[in-house]
Short mmCIF file of C-alpha atoms and ligand atoms in Angstrom, two decimals:
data_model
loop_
_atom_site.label_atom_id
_atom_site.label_comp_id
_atom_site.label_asym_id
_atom_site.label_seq_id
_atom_site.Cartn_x
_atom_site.Cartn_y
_atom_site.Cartn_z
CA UNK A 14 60.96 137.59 116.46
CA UNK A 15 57.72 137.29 118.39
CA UNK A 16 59.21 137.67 121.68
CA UNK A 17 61.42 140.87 120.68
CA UNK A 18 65.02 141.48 121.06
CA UNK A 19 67.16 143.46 123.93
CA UNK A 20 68.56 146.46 122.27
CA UNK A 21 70.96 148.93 123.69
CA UNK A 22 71.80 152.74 123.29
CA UNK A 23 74.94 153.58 123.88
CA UNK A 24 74.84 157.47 123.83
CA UNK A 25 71.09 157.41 125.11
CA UNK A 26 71.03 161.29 126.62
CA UNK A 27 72.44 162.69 123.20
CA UNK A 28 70.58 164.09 120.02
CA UNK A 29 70.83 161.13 117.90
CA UNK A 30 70.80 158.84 121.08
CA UNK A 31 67.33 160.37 122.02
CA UNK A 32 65.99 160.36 118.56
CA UNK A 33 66.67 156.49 118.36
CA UNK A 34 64.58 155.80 121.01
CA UNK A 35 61.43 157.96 119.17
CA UNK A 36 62.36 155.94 115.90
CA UNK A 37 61.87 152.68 117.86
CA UNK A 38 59.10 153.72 119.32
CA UNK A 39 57.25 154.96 116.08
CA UNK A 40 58.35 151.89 114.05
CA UNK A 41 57.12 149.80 116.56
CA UNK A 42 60.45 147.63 116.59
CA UNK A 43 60.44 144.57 118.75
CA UNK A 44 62.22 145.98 121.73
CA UNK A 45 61.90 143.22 124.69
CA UNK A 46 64.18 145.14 126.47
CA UNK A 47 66.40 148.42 126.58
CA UNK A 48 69.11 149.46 128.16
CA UNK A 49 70.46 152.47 127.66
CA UNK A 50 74.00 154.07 128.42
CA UNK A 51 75.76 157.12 128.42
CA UNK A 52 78.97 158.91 129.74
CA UNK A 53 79.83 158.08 133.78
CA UNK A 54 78.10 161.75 134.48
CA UNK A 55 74.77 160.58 133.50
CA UNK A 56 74.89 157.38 135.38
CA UNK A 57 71.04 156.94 137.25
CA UNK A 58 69.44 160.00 135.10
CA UNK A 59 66.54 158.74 133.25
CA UNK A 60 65.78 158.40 129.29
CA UNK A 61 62.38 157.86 128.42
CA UNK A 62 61.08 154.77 126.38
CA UNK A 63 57.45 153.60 125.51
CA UNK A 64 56.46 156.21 128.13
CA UNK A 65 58.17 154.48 130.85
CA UNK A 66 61.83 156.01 132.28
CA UNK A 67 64.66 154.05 131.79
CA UNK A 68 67.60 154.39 133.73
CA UNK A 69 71.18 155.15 132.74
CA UNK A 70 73.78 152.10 133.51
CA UNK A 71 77.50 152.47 133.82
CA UNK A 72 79.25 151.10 131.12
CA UNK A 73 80.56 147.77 132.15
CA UNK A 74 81.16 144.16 130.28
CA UNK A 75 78.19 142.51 132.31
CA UNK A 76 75.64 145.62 131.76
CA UNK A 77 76.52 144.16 127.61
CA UNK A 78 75.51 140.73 128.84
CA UNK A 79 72.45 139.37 126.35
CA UNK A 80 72.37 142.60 124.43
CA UNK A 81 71.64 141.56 120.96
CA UNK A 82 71.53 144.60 119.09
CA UNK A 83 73.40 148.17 120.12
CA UNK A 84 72.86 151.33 118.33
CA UNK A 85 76.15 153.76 119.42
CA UNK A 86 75.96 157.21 118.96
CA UNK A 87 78.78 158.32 121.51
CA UNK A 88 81.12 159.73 119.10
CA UNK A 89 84.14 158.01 117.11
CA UNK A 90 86.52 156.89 120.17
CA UNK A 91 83.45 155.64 122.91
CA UNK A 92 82.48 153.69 119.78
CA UNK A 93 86.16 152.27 118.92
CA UNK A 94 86.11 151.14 122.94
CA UNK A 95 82.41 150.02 123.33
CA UNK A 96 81.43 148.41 120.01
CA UNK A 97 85.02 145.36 120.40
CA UNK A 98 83.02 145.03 124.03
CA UNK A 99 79.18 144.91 123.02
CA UNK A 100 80.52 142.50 119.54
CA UNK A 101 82.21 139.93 122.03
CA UNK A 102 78.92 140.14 124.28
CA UNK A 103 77.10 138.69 121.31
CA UNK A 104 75.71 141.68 119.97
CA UNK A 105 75.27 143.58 116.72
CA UNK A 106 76.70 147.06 116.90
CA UNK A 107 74.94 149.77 114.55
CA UNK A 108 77.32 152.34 114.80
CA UNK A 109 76.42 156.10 114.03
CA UNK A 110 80.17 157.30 114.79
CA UNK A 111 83.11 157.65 112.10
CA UNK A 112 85.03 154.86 113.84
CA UNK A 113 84.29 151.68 111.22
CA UNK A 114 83.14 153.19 108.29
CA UNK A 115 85.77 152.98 106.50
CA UNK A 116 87.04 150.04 107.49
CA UNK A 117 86.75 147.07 104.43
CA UNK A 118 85.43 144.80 107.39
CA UNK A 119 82.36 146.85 107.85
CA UNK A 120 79.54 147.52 105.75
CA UNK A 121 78.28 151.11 105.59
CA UNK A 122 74.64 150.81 104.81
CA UNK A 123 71.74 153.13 103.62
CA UNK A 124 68.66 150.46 103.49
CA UNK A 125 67.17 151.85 100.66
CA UNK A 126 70.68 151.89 98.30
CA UNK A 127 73.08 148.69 99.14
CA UNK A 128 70.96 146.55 101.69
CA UNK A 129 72.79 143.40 100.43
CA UNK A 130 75.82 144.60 102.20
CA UNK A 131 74.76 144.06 105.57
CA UNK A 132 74.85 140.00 104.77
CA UNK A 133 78.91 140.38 105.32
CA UNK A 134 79.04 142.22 108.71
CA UNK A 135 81.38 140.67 111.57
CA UNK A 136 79.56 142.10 114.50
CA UNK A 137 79.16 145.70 113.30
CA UNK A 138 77.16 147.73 110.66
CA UNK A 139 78.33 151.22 110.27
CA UNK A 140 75.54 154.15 109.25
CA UNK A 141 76.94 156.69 106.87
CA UNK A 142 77.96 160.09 108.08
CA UNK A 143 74.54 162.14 108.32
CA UNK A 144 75.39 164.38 105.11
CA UNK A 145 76.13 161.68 102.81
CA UNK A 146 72.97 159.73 103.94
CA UNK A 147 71.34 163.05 102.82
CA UNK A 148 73.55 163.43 99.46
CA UNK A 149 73.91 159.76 98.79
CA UNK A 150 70.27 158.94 98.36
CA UNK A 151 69.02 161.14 95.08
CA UNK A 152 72.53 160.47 93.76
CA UNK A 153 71.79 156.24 93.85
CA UNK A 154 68.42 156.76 91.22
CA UNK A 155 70.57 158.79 88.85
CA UNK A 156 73.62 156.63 88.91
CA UNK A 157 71.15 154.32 88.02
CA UNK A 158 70.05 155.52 85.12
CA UNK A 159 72.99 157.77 84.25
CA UNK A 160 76.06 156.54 85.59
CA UNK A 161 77.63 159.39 87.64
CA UNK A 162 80.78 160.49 86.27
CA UNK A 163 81.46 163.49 88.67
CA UNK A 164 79.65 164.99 91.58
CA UNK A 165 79.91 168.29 93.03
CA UNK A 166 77.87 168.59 96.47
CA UNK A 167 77.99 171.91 98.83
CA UNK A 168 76.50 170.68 102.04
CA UNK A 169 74.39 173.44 104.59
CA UNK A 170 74.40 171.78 107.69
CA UNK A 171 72.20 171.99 110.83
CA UNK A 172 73.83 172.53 114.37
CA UNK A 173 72.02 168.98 115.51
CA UNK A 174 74.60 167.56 113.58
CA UNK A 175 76.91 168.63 116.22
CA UNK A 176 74.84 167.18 119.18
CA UNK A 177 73.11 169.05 121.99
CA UNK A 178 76.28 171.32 122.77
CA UNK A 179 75.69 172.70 119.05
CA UNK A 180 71.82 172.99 119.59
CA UNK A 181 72.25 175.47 122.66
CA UNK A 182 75.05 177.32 121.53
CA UNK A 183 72.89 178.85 118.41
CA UNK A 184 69.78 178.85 121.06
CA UNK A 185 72.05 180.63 123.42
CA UNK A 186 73.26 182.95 120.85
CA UNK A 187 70.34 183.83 119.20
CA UNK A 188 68.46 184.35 122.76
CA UNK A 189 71.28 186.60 123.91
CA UNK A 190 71.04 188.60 120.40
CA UNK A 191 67.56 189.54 120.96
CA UNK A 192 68.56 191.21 124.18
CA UNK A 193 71.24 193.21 122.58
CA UNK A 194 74.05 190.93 124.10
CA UNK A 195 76.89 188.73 122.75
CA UNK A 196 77.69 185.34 124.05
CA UNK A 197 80.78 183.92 123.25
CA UNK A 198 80.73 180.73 121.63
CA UNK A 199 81.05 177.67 123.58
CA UNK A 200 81.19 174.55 121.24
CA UNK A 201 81.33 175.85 117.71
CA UNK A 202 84.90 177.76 116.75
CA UNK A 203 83.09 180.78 115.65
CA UNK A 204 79.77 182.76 116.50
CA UNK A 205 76.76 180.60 114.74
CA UNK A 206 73.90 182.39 115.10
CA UNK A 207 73.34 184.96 112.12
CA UNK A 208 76.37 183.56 110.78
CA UNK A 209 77.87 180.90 108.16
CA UNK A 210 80.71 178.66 109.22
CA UNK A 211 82.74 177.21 106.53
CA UNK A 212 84.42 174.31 108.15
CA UNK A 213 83.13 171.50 109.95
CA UNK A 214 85.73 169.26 111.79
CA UNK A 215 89.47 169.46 111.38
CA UNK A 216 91.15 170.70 108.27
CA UNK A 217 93.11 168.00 106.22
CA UNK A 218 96.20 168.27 104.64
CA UNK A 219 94.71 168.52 101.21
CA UNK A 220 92.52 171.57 102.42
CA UNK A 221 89.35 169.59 102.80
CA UNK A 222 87.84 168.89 106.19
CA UNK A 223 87.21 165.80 107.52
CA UNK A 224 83.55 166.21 107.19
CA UNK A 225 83.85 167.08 103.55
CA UNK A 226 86.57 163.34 103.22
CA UNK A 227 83.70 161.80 104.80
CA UNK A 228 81.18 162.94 101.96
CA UNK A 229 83.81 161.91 99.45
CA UNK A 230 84.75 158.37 100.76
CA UNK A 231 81.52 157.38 102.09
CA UNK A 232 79.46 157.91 99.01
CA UNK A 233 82.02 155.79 96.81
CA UNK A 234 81.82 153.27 99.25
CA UNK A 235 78.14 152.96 99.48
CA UNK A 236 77.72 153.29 95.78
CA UNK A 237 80.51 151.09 95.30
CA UNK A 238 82.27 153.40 93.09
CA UNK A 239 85.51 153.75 94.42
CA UNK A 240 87.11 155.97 91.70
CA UNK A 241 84.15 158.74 91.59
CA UNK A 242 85.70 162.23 91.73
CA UNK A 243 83.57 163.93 94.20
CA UNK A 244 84.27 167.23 95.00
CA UNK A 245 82.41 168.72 98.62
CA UNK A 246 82.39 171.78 100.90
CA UNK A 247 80.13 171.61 104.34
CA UNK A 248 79.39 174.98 105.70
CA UNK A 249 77.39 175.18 109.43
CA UNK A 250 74.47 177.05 109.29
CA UNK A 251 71.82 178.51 111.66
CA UNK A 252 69.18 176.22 111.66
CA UNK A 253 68.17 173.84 114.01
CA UNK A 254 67.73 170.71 112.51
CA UNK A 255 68.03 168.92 108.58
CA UNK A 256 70.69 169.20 106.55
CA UNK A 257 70.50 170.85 102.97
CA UNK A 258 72.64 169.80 100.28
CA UNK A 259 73.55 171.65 96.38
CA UNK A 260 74.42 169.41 94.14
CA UNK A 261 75.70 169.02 90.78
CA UNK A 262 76.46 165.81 88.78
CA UNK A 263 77.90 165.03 85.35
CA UNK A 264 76.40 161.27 84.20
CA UNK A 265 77.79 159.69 81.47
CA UNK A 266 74.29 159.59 79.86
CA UNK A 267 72.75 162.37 79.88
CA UNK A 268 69.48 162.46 82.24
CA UNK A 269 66.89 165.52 81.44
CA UNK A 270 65.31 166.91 84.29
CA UNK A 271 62.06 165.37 83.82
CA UNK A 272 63.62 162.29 84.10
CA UNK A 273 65.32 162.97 86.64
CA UNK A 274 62.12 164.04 88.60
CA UNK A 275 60.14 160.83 87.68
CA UNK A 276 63.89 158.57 88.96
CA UNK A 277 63.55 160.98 92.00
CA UNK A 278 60.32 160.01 92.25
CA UNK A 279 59.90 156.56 92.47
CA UNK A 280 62.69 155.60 94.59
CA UNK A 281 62.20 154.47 98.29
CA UNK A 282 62.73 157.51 100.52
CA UNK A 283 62.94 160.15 98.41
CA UNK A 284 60.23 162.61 97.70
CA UNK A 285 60.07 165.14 94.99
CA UNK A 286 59.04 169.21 95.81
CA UNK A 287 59.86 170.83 92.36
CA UNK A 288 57.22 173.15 91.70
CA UNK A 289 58.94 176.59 90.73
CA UNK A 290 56.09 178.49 89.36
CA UNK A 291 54.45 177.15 93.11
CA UNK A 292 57.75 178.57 95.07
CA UNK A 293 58.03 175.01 96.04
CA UNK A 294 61.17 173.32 97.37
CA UNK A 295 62.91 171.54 100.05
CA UNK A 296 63.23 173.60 103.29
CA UNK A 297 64.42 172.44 106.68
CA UNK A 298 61.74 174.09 108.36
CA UNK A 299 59.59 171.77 106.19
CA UNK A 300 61.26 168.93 105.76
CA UNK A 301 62.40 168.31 110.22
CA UNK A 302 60.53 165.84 111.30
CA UNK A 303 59.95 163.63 108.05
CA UNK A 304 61.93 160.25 107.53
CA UNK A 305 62.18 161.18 103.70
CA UNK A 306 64.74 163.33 101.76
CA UNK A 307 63.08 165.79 99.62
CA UNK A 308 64.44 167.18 96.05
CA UNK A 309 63.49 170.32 94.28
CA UNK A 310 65.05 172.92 92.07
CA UNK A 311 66.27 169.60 89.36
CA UNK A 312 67.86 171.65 86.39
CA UNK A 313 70.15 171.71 84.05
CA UNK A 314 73.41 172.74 85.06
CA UNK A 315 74.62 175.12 82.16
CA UNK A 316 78.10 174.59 82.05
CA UNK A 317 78.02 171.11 81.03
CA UNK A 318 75.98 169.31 78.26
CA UNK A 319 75.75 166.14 80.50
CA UNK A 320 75.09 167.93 84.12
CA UNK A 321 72.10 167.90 86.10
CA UNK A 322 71.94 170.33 89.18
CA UNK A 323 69.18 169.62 92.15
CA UNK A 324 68.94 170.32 96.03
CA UNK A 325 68.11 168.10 98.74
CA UNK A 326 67.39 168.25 102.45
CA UNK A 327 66.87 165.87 104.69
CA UNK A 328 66.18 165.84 109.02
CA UNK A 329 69.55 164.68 109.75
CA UNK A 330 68.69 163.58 113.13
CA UNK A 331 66.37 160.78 111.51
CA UNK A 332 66.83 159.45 108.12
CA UNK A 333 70.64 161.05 108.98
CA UNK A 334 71.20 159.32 112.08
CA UNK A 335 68.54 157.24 114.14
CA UNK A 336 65.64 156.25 111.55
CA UNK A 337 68.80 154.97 109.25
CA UNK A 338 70.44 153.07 111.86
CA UNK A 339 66.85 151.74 112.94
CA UNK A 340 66.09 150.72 109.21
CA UNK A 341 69.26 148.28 109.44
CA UNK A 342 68.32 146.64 112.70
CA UNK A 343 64.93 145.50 110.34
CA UNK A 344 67.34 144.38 108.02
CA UNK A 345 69.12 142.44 110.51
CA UNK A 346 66.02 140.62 111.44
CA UNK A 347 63.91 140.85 108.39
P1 LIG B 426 76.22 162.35 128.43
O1 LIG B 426 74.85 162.94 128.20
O2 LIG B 426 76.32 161.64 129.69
O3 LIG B 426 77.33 163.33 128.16
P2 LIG B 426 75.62 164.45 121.57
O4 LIG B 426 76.15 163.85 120.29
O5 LIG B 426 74.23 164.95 121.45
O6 LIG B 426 76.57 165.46 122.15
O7 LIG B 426 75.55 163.22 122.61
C1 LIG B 426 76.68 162.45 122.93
C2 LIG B 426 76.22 161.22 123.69
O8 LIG B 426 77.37 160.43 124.00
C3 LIG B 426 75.56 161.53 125.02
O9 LIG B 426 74.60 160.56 125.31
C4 LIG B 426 76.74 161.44 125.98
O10 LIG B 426 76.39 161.18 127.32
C5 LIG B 426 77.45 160.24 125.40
N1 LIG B 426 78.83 160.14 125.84
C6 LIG B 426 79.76 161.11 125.83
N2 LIG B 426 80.95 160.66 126.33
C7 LIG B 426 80.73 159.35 126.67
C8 LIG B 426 81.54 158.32 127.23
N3 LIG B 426 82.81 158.51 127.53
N4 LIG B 426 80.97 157.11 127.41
C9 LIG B 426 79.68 156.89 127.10
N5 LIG B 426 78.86 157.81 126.57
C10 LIG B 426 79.38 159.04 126.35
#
């Protein structure tokens, strides 16, 4: 599309918001125009685009007008209002939020695992939850080549994942630590800096939260293995940015570990740091800023003849969130 397409961000001032912008910007995606939206409190503020500011619009039918592709990262119910109005505006909603992705009407796409299922969208594309983008994309190789039979992932996630309000609560925290003071916390349930907190989202009635259901349900549907028995726990972590996930799998062949490094290896996205004797491995404060998960510490897993055990982290803000959701607008017009 020579003449490039008019995109908008709904979310625009927020942590994934903000990072789509940067993705655009370093993939050089045709962007003819932007427009970029956020709650009614930002309305006039600026977001900055290819250098120049852009100015927050209210949120109205006609500011959707010729909009041909939206990305929406303004949580679950601004997404189940805005994406109906953006779709019947002629656009293409990307959605980052939980609102769609389970819905059998909308794909939920990771580029580099089920790109075909983007042909059957009806106006919107969901992007996977930003720990199962992480999770999902070493586990598509050795389903591969295996065929997973169960999956056991224990997800460490960054407070990014929870948007700015988690970023300054640990920076508040931590920076009120040093001088010898406590700060209560303001978004998190619980005190986050120099501490672990085992429960992300609500709790569901089976004891699982919603962010571990979303690991479950979202990696059978992407894989499109809808029976898989996945087992998950997410725990909040203080670090700033990528998520980190443990995982174990059972295949129903099994896959060595040398195998699994050279699967790991060659597929799109993934990069392999498994060096022990090196102390080489995946860490955050590594891995932030790359558009690539990385996998280290592949090895057998001891209590089962068939299991394979392997970490991965990946910057959750981009291949999690914005440089996913960009990767399917290039679908759209590749
Ligand atoms: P605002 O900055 O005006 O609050 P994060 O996930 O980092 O917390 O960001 C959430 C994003 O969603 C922000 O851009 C925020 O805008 C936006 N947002 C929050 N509530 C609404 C709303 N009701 N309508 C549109 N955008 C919203």
């Amino acid at each position: 599309m020579a003449s490039g397409v008019t995109v908008a961000a709904v979310g625009a001032t927020g942590a994934a918001g903000q990072m789509t912008l940067r993705i655009l910007e370093e993939r050089k995606f045709p962007v003819r125009e932007l427009r970029a939206f956020a709650s009614e409190r930002s309305v006039g503020k600026t977001v900055t685009f290819r250098g120049e500011p852009v100015r927050i619009q209210r949120i109205e039918p006609a500011a959707f007008k010729g909009v041909e592709i939206a990305f929406c990262s303004a949580g679950s119910a601004q997404s189940k209002e805005y994406a109906p109005m953006l779709v019947k505006a002629g656009a293409t909603v990307i959605d980052k939020s939980n609102a769609f992705r389970m819905d059998p009407d909308v794909p939920l796409v990771v580029p580099e695992i089920n790109p075909h299922a983007v042909r059957h969208h009806r106006g919107i594309i969901a992007s996977p939850n930003c720990t199962t983008i992480v999770a999902v994309m070493p586990l598509k190789p050795l389903h591969d080549a295996g065929g997973l039979r169960r999956v056991i992932a224990t997800a460490y996630q960054a407070v990014s994942g929870a948007g700015v309000n988690g970023i300054a609560d640990l920076r508040e925290q931590t920076l009120a630590w040093a001088r010898g003071e406590t700060l209560a916390p303001r978004h998190f349930p619980h005190r986050i800096a120099f501490n672990l907190i085992p429960a992300i989202d609500r709790f569901e009635p089976n004891g699982y939260t919603g962010e571990e259901m979303k690991l479950v349900n979202e990696t059978r549907k992407i894989l499109e293995t809808p029976d898989l028995p996945i087992a998950a726990t997410s725990v909040r972590v203080p670090v700033f940015t990528c998520h980190s996930v443990a995982v174990t799998v059972e295949t129903e062949t099994k896959l060595a570990p040398e195998r699994a490094r050279a699967l790991i290896e060659r597929f799109p996205g993934l990069r392999l740091w498994d060096d022990p004797a090196q102390e080489r491995y995946p860490m955050p404060i590594d891995v932030e800023g790359q558009d690539e998960c990385f996998v280290g510490r592949i090895r057998e897993d001891l209590s089962s003849p068939t299991g394979l055990c392997f970490w991965v982290v990946g910057d959750q803000l981009r291949k999690g969130a914005a440089t996913n959701a960009v990767q399917i607008a290039e679908l759209l017009l590749g």
